[in-house]
mmCIF file of C-alpha atoms in Angstrom:
data_model
loop_
_atom_site.group_PDB
_atom_site.id
_atom_site.type_symbol
_atom_site.label_atom_id
_atom_site.label_comp_id
_atom_site.label_asym_id
_atom_site.label_seq_id
_atom_site.Cartn_x
_atom_site.Cartn_y
_atom_site.Cartn_z
ATOM 1 C CA MET S 1 31.727 7.913 -91.236
ATOM 2 C CA ARG S 2 30.387 7.036 -87.631
ATOM 3 C CA ILE S 3 32.861 9.938 -85.780
ATOM 4 C CA TYR S 4 31.411 12.459 -88.203
ATOM 5 C CA SER S 5 27.774 11.356 -87.673
ATOM 6 C CA VAL S 6 28.777 12.017 -83.989
ATOM 7 C CA PHE S 7 30.125 15.616 -84.423
ATOM 8 C CA PHE S 8 27.451 16.270 -86.713
ATOM 9 C CA GLN S 9 24.370 15.895 -84.508
ATOM 10 C CA ASP S 10 26.228 17.534 -81.329
ATOM 11 C CA ASP S 11 26.507 20.156 -83.658
ATOM 12 C CA LEU S 12 22.600 19.966 -84.092
ATOM 13 C CA ARG S 13 22.158 19.765 -80.439
ATOM 14 C CA GLU S 14 24.174 22.739 -80.172
ATOM 15 C CA GLU S 15 22.483 24.779 -82.516
ATOM 16 C CA SER S 16 19.143 23.856 -80.898
ATOM 17 C CA ALA S 17 20.093 24.809 -77.501
ATOM 18 C CA ASP S 18 21.432 27.935 -78.947
ATOM 19 C CA GLU S 19 17.995 28.701 -80.505
ATOM 20 C CA ASP S 20 16.193 28.175 -77.329
ATOM 21 C CA ASP S 21 18.612 30.052 -75.260
ATOM 22 C CA LEU S 22 18.309 33.259 -77.260
ATOM 23 C CA GLN S 23 14.536 33.127 -76.831
ATOM 24 C CA THR S 24 15.310 34.001 -73.107
ATOM 25 C CA VAL S 25 16.176 37.595 -74.057
ATOM 26 C CA PHE S 26 12.410 38.041 -74.856
ATOM 27 C CA LEU S 27 11.121 37.202 -71.551
ATOM 28 C CA ALA S 28 8.970 40.088 -70.099
ATOM 29 C CA GLU S 29 8.878 38.501 -66.395
ATOM 30 C CA ASN S 30 9.546 41.521 -63.782
ATOM 31 C CA LYS S 31 12.778 39.897 -62.635
ATOM 32 C CA VAL S 32 12.794 41.670 -59.511
ATOM 33 C CA GLU S 33 9.604 40.295 -58.354
ATOM 34 C CA VAL S 34 11.009 36.859 -58.917
ATOM 35 C CA TYR S 35 13.926 37.998 -56.440
ATOM 36 C CA LYS S 36 11.511 38.951 -54.012
ATOM 37 C CA LYS S 37 9.613 35.600 -53.993
ATOM 38 C CA TRP S 38 12.857 33.994 -53.569
ATOM 39 C CA LEU S 39 14.137 36.245 -50.894
ATOM 40 C CA ASN S 40 11.118 35.904 -48.615
ATOM 41 C CA CYS S 41 10.990 32.141 -48.989
ATOM 42 C CA VAL S 42 15.095 31.923 -47.891
ATOM 43 C CA LYS S 43 14.510 34.241 -45.090
ATOM 44 C CA TRP S 44 11.479 31.957 -43.522
ATOM 45 C CA SER S 45 13.301 28.932 -44.666
ATOM 46 C CA LEU S 46 17.525 29.378 -43.976
ATOM 47 C CA MET S 47 17.903 32.492 -41.468
ATOM 48 C CA ILE S 48 16.128 30.376 -38.867
ATOM 49 C CA ILE S 49 18.648 27.547 -38.888
ATOM 50 C CA GLU S 50 21.752 28.226 -36.566
ATOM 51 C CA ASP S 51 23.605 25.045 -36.719
ATOM 52 C CA PRO S 52 26.284 25.490 -39.336
ATOM 53 C CA VAL S 53 26.561 21.648 -40.512
ATOM 54 C CA GLN S 54 23.057 21.544 -40.808
ATOM 55 C CA PHE S 55 22.807 24.698 -42.577
ATOM 56 C CA TRP S 56 25.410 23.124 -45.130
ATOM 57 C CA THR S 57 23.630 19.649 -45.289
ATOM 58 C CA GLN S 58 20.180 21.442 -46.140
ATOM 59 C CA PHE S 59 21.333 24.396 -47.946
ATOM 60 C CA THR S 60 20.811 22.524 -51.247
ATOM 61 C CA LYS S 61 17.196 21.280 -50.651
ATOM 62 C CA ILE S 62 15.960 24.334 -49.058
ATOM 63 C CA THR S 63 17.353 26.609 -51.980
ATOM 64 C CA GLN S 64 16.194 24.296 -54.580
ATOM 65 C CA LYS S 65 12.773 24.458 -53.008
ATOM 66 C CA CYS S 66 12.900 28.106 -53.009
ATOM 67 C CA ASP S 67 13.866 28.165 -56.741
ATOM 68 C CA GLU S 68 10.943 26.371 -57.546
ATOM 69 C CA GLU S 69 8.446 28.587 -55.510
ATOM 70 C CA ALA S 70 9.718 31.619 -56.814
ATOM 71 C CA GLU S 71 9.672 30.169 -60.867
ATOM 72 C CA ILE S 72 13.209 31.273 -61.272
ATOM 73 C CA ASP S 73 13.118 29.992 -64.937
ATOM 74 C CA LYS S 74 11.034 33.110 -65.498
ATOM 75 C CA LEU S 75 14.651 35.087 -65.431
ATOM 76 C CA GLY S 76 16.006 33.069 -68.501
ATOM 77 C CA LEU S 77 18.205 30.981 -66.647
ATOM 78 C CA ILE S 78 20.339 29.350 -69.200
ATOM 79 C CA THR S 79 22.983 26.415 -68.706
ATOM 80 C CA LEU S 80 26.211 26.488 -69.976
ATOM 81 C CA LYS S 81 27.883 22.592 -69.726
ATOM 82 C CA ASN S 82 31.745 22.412 -68.998
ATOM 83 C CA LYS S 83 33.174 18.955 -69.322
ATOM 84 C CA ASP S 84 32.557 17.875 -65.374
ATOM 85 C CA GLU S 85 29.848 20.612 -64.476
ATOM 86 C CA ASP S 86 27.128 22.572 -65.525
ATOM 87 C CA LYS S 87 27.493 26.539 -65.188
ATOM 88 C CA ILE S 88 24.445 28.938 -64.950
ATOM 89 C CA ALA S 89 23.973 32.528 -66.802
ATOM 90 C CA ILE S 90 21.451 34.950 -67.849
ATOM 91 C CA LEU S 91 22.014 36.376 -71.327
ATOM 92 C CA PRO S 92 21.644 40.483 -71.891
ATOM 93 C CA ARG S 93 18.511 41.785 -73.056
ATOM 94 C CA ASN S 94 20.241 45.310 -73.317
ATOM 95 C CA ASN S 95 23.262 47.401 -73.330
ATOM 96 C CA ASP S 96 25.620 47.185 -76.757
ATOM 97 C CA GLU S 97 28.798 47.929 -74.571
ATOM 98 C CA LYS S 98 31.244 44.851 -74.555
ATOM 99 C CA HIS S 99 30.909 42.100 -71.930
ATOM 100 C CA THR S 100 33.460 41.247 -69.607
ATOM 101 C CA PHE S 101 34.143 37.833 -68.423
ATOM 102 C CA ILE S 102 36.657 36.684 -65.541
ATOM 103 C CA THR S 103 37.491 32.860 -64.777
ATOM 104 C CA LEU S 104 39.195 32.563 -61.834
ATOM 105 C CA GLY S 105 40.730 28.555 -61.625
ATOM 106 C CA ILE S 106 40.295 27.791 -65.270
ATOM 107 C CA GLY S 107 41.001 24.154 -64.574
ATOM 108 C CA ARG S 108 42.050 22.844 -68.072
ATOM 109 C CA ASP S 109 38.272 23.746 -69.431
ATOM 110 C CA ILE S 110 36.776 26.316 -71.454
ATOM 111 C CA THR S 111 33.958 24.791 -72.785
ATOM 112 C CA GLY S 112 31.722 26.810 -70.956
ATOM 113 C CA GLU S 113 32.995 29.937 -71.990
ATOM 114 C CA GLN S 114 33.266 28.852 -75.602
ATOM 115 C CA ARG S 115 29.645 28.252 -75.245
ATOM 116 C CA TRP S 116 28.662 31.527 -73.834
ATOM 117 C CA LYS S 117 31.114 33.339 -76.460
ATOM 118 C CA ARG S 118 29.070 31.422 -79.561
ATOM 119 C CA LYS S 119 25.540 32.582 -77.955
ATOM 120 C CA MET S 120 26.774 36.392 -77.463
ATOM 121 C CA GLY S 121 28.218 36.212 -80.800
ATOM 122 C CA LYS S 122 24.850 35.221 -82.399
ATOM 123 C CA LEU S 123 23.228 38.325 -80.293
ATOM 124 C CA GLY S 124 25.993 40.470 -82.077
ATOM 125 C CA LYS S 125 27.852 41.058 -78.897
ATOM 126 C CA GLU S 126 31.185 40.991 -78.171
ATOM 127 C CA VAL S 127 33.069 39.135 -75.099
ATOM 128 C CA ASP S 128 36.493 40.308 -73.379
ATOM 129 C CA PHE S 129 37.791 37.196 -71.611
ATOM 130 C CA TYR S 130 40.708 37.095 -68.917
ATOM 131 C CA GLY S 131 41.317 33.853 -66.923
ATOM 132 C CA ALA S 132 43.848 33.408 -64.478
ATOM 133 C CA ASP S 133 45.348 30.300 -63.182
ATOM 134 C CA PRO S 134 48.771 29.257 -61.533
ATOM 135 C CA MET S 135 49.058 26.161 -63.455
ATOM 136 C CA THR S 136 50.542 26.827 -67.146
ATOM 137 C CA GLU S 137 50.343 23.659 -68.149
ATOM 138 C CA VAL S 138 47.421 23.213 -70.935
ATOM 139 C CA ASN S 139 45.891 26.674 -69.641
ATOM 140 C CA GLU S 140 48.529 28.674 -71.182
ATOM 141 C CA ASP S 141 47.678 27.305 -74.661
ATOM 142 C CA LEU S 142 43.807 26.779 -73.845
ATOM 143 C CA TYR S 143 42.638 30.135 -72.683
ATOM 144 C CA PRO S 144 44.192 32.308 -75.218
ATOM 145 C CA GLN S 145 41.945 30.612 -77.588
ATOM 146 C CA ILE S 146 39.101 33.080 -76.144
ATOM 147 C CA GLY S 147 40.941 35.990 -74.403
ATOM 148 C CA LYS S 148 43.798 36.748 -72.037
ATOM 149 C CA TYR S 149 45.553 34.332 -69.400
ATOM 150 C CA PHE S 150 47.347 35.284 -66.486
ATOM 151 C CA PRO S 151 49.819 32.868 -65.095
ATOM 152 C CA PHE S 152 48.999 32.982 -61.004
ATOM 153 C CA ALA S 153 46.384 32.708 -58.633
ATOM 154 C CA VAL S 154 44.077 35.720 -57.436
ATOM 155 C CA ALA S 155 43.207 35.744 -53.828
ATOM 156 C CA LYS S 156 42.314 38.201 -51.145
ATOM 157 C CA ASN S 157 45.774 39.253 -50.441
ATOM 158 C CA PRO S 158 49.217 39.075 -52.691
ATOM 159 C CA GLY S 159 51.925 36.929 -51.700
ATOM 160 C CA TYR S 160 53.277 33.467 -52.213
ATOM 161 C CA ALA S 161 51.541 30.744 -50.266
ATOM 162 C CA THR S 162 50.438 27.017 -50.729
ATOM 163 C CA ALA S 163 47.313 26.215 -52.759
ATOM 164 C CA SER S 164 45.479 23.310 -54.165
ATOM 165 C CA VAL S 165 46.037 23.071 -57.613
ATOM 166 C CA LEU S 166 45.239 20.292 -60.538
ATOM 167 C CA LYS S 167 48.504 18.995 -61.890
ATOM 168 C CA ASN S 168 49.035 15.403 -63.647
ATOM 169 C CA ARG S 169 45.125 14.951 -63.071
ATOM 170 C CA GLN S 170 44.987 15.421 -59.662
ATOM 171 C CA TYR S 171 44.770 18.257 -56.788
ATOM 172 C CA VAL S 172 48.240 18.794 -55.063
ATOM 173 C CA ASN S 173 49.342 21.293 -52.912
ATOM 174 C CA GLN S 174 51.846 23.603 -54.310
ATOM 175 C CA SER S 175 53.295 27.002 -53.314
ATOM 176 C CA VAL S 176 51.891 29.604 -55.954
ATOM 177 C CA VAL S 177 52.429 33.356 -56.569
ATOM 178 C CA HIS S 178 48.810 35.099 -55.225
ATOM 179 C CA VAL S 179 47.702 38.381 -56.615
ATOM 180 C CA ASP S 180 45.551 40.693 -55.091
ATOM 181 C CA ILE S 181 41.729 40.620 -56.225
ATOM 182 C CA ASN S 182 41.205 44.129 -56.205
ATOM 183 C CA TYR S 183 44.618 45.092 -57.685
ATOM 184 C CA PHE S 184 43.855 42.288 -60.397
ATOM 185 C CA ILE S 185 40.525 44.005 -61.688
ATOM 186 C CA GLU S 186 41.621 47.599 -60.577
ATOM 187 C CA LYS S 187 45.060 47.849 -62.093
ATOM 188 C CA LEU S 188 45.603 44.994 -64.491
ATOM 189 C CA LEU S 189 42.405 44.563 -66.086
ATOM 190 C CA ARG S 190 41.471 48.315 -65.408
ATOM 191 C CA ILE S 191 37.703 47.365 -65.411
ATOM 192 C CA ASP S 192 34.848 48.462 -62.907
ATOM 193 C CA LYS S 193 32.001 46.187 -64.349
ATOM 194 C CA ILE S 194 32.126 42.467 -64.578
ATOM 195 C CA ASP S 195 29.627 40.832 -66.275
ATOM 196 C CA ASN S 196 30.570 37.270 -65.704
ATOM 197 C CA LEU S 197 32.754 35.981 -62.708
ATOM 198 C CA TRP S 198 33.315 32.130 -62.340
ATOM 199 C CA MET S 199 35.235 31.395 -59.316
ATOM 200 C CA ASP S 200 37.077 28.120 -58.311
ATOM 201 C CA ALA S 201 39.721 29.445 -56.039
ATOM 202 C CA GLU S 202 40.020 25.566 -54.547
ATOM 203 C CA GLY S 203 39.603 27.091 -51.260
ATOM 204 C CA ALA S 204 40.870 30.654 -51.307
ATOM 205 C CA GLU S 205 37.044 31.691 -52.167
ATOM 206 C CA TYR S 206 36.241 32.059 -48.554
ATOM 207 C CA ASP S 207 38.598 35.300 -47.766
ATOM 208 C CA LEU S 208 37.332 36.479 -51.249
ATOM 209 C CA PHE S 209 33.747 36.402 -49.420
ATOM 210 C CA GLU S 210 34.043 39.915 -48.477
ATOM 211 C CA ILE S 211 33.964 41.515 -51.947
ATOM 212 C CA PHE S 212 30.302 40.586 -52.314
ATOM 213 C CA GLU S 213 29.483 42.394 -49.287
ATOM 214 C CA LYS S 214 27.392 45.595 -49.241
ATOM 215 C CA ASN S 215 30.621 47.429 -47.772
ATOM 216 C CA GLY S 216 32.920 45.086 -49.198
ATOM 217 C CA SER S 217 36.413 46.200 -51.325
ATOM 218 C CA PHE S 218 34.686 45.839 -54.391
ATOM 219 C CA ALA S 219 31.555 48.351 -53.597
ATOM 220 C CA LYS S 220 34.356 50.585 -51.705
ATOM 221 C CA LYS S 221 36.200 50.976 -55.387
ATOM 222 C CA GLY S 222 32.627 51.051 -57.440
ATOM 223 C CA ILE S 223 33.497 47.644 -59.034
ATOM 224 C CA GLU S 224 30.225 45.803 -59.828
ATOM 225 C CA VAL S 225 29.961 41.998 -60.914
ATOM 226 C CA CYS S 226 26.554 40.806 -62.186
ATOM 227 C CA GLN S 227 26.607 37.164 -62.396
ATOM 228 C CA ILE S 228 28.640 34.898 -60.302
ATOM 229 C CA ASN S 229 29.288 30.988 -60.454
ATOM 230 C CA ILE S 230 31.198 29.874 -57.331
ATOM 231 C CA GLU S 231 32.347 26.918 -55.938
ATOM 232 C CA VAL S 232 32.797 26.730 -52.265
ATOM 233 C CA HIS S 233 34.852 24.047 -51.137
ATOM 234 C CA LEU S 234 34.624 21.916 -47.838
ATOM 235 C CA SER S 235 37.622 21.125 -46.068
ATOM 236 C CA GLU S 236 37.579 17.130 -45.159
ATOM 237 C CA THR S 237 39.157 17.619 -41.852
ATOM 238 C CA GLY S 238 35.807 16.796 -40.227
ATOM 239 C CA PRO S 239 32.214 18.063 -39.519
ATOM 240 C CA ASN S 240 33.443 20.864 -36.925
ATOM 241 C CA HIS S 241 35.641 22.217 -39.530
ATOM 242 C CA LEU S 242 35.426 26.388 -39.347
ATOM 243 C CA ASN S 243 34.313 26.463 -42.913
ATOM 244 C CA TYR S 244 30.902 25.413 -42.463
ATOM 245 C CA GLU S 245 30.245 28.653 -40.369
ATOM 246 C CA ARG S 246 31.859 30.732 -42.417
ATOM 247 C CA PHE S 247 29.625 29.400 -45.307
ATOM 248 C CA MET S 248 26.578 30.080 -43.074
ATOM 249 C CA LYS S 249 27.779 33.620 -42.210
ATOM 250 C CA PHE S 250 28.514 34.339 -45.768
ATOM 251 C CA VAL S 251 24.949 32.956 -47.257
ATOM 252 C CA LYS S 252 23.050 34.734 -44.045
ATOM 253 C CA MET S 253 24.760 38.225 -45.143
ATOM 254 C CA LEU S 254 23.611 37.422 -48.833
ATOM 255 C CA ILE S 255 20.205 37.388 -47.763
ATOM 256 C CA ARG S 256 20.149 40.001 -45.153
ATOM 257 C CA GLU S 257 21.894 42.451 -47.330
ATOM 258 C CA GLU S 258 19.394 42.075 -50.068
ATOM 259 C CA GLN S 259 21.861 42.310 -53.223
ATOM 260 C CA PHE S 260 22.779 38.859 -54.501
ATOM 261 C CA ALA S 261 20.325 35.880 -54.988
ATOM 262 C CA VAL S 262 21.653 32.492 -54.713
ATOM 263 C CA PHE S 263 20.171 29.964 -57.192
ATOM 264 C CA ARG S 264 20.684 26.502 -58.765
ATOM 265 C CA THR S 265 22.745 25.360 -55.759
ATOM 266 C CA GLU S 266 24.441 21.832 -55.993
ATOM 267 C CA GLU S 267 26.344 19.593 -53.591
ATOM 268 C CA VAL S 268 29.116 17.711 -55.067
ATOM 269 C CA ILE S 269 31.043 17.281 -51.946
ATOM 270 C CA HIS S 270 31.946 21.052 -52.414
ATOM 271 C CA MET S 271 29.018 23.434 -52.833
ATOM 272 C CA ARG S 272 28.214 24.827 -56.498
ATOM 273 C CA MET S 273 26.216 27.968 -56.755
ATOM 274 C CA TYR S 274 25.035 30.653 -59.185
ATOM 275 C CA MET S 275 24.555 34.501 -57.965
ATOM 276 C CA PHE S 276 22.854 37.464 -59.545
ATOM 277 C CA ASN S 277 23.225 40.956 -58.402
ATOM 278 C CA PHE S 278 19.726 42.533 -58.244
ATOM 279 C CA ALA S 279 20.968 45.457 -56.171
ATOM 280 C CA SER S 280 23.080 47.078 -58.958
ATOM 281 C CA SER S 281 21.063 48.993 -61.428
ATOM 282 C CA PHE S 282 23.367 48.548 -64.180
ATOM 283 C CA CYS S 283 23.092 44.532 -63.543
ATOM 284 C CA ARG S 284 19.215 44.986 -63.581
ATOM 285 C CA HIS S 285 18.974 46.998 -67.128
ATOM 286 C CA LYS S 286 21.509 44.945 -68.802
ATOM 287 C CA TYR S 287 19.540 41.466 -67.869
#
């Protein structure tokens, strides 16, 4: 009886959360104005920092302050809880076309994806899910419950290389097959619009930063991505590691090119953040 009561209470909480989240589609706030306020804040706060280590350590504090000043809650941000982290998203306001969702690095957990599918279903919208992870254990049975599973890693370049993967509840270095992300999107999935991209690439994300550049490979191929949840991994080799500088250059590029906003950052050794594409007319119209 107690177990049943717990599940019943969980169901009630989920239903209540859905009701609150679905109301966000009726927000009439000018979302571009919210972005402009945020952009102005980070320009004055982040662009002046030149030391890569200081940039990393101050990043979350500064961006959270800018989130507050810009009142980003007016965007209709919702939280999708995975087992050990929160993902952020905006529900679509317009467009009845299918919704495309890509998970790079499933990590034996589709809780957040399932919550998104349920909320979208209540809006009468379909979602096409595509998930890639080189570790087939659990993932090959789990992800097909919602979409199509691909048993390989997605990276900047194709090949066979060492990657950090989850095995027996711990991360180990293992040789895995890498598929070029542009080939994956363009040739295997045959899509040019990505509504949600969740990326946990265990370090491979650094080479993938270029897909978010104004003249990057995605832009050249006409591929648009609207919402991104990304985890940027910090090497444990010391404070002078190159990744601090690569991260700083990436964020400053985003600010300078005025395409993607970076909201709801969280530092948990690594850096988690949510990005939205304000430069895309497709994304602005849909969300």
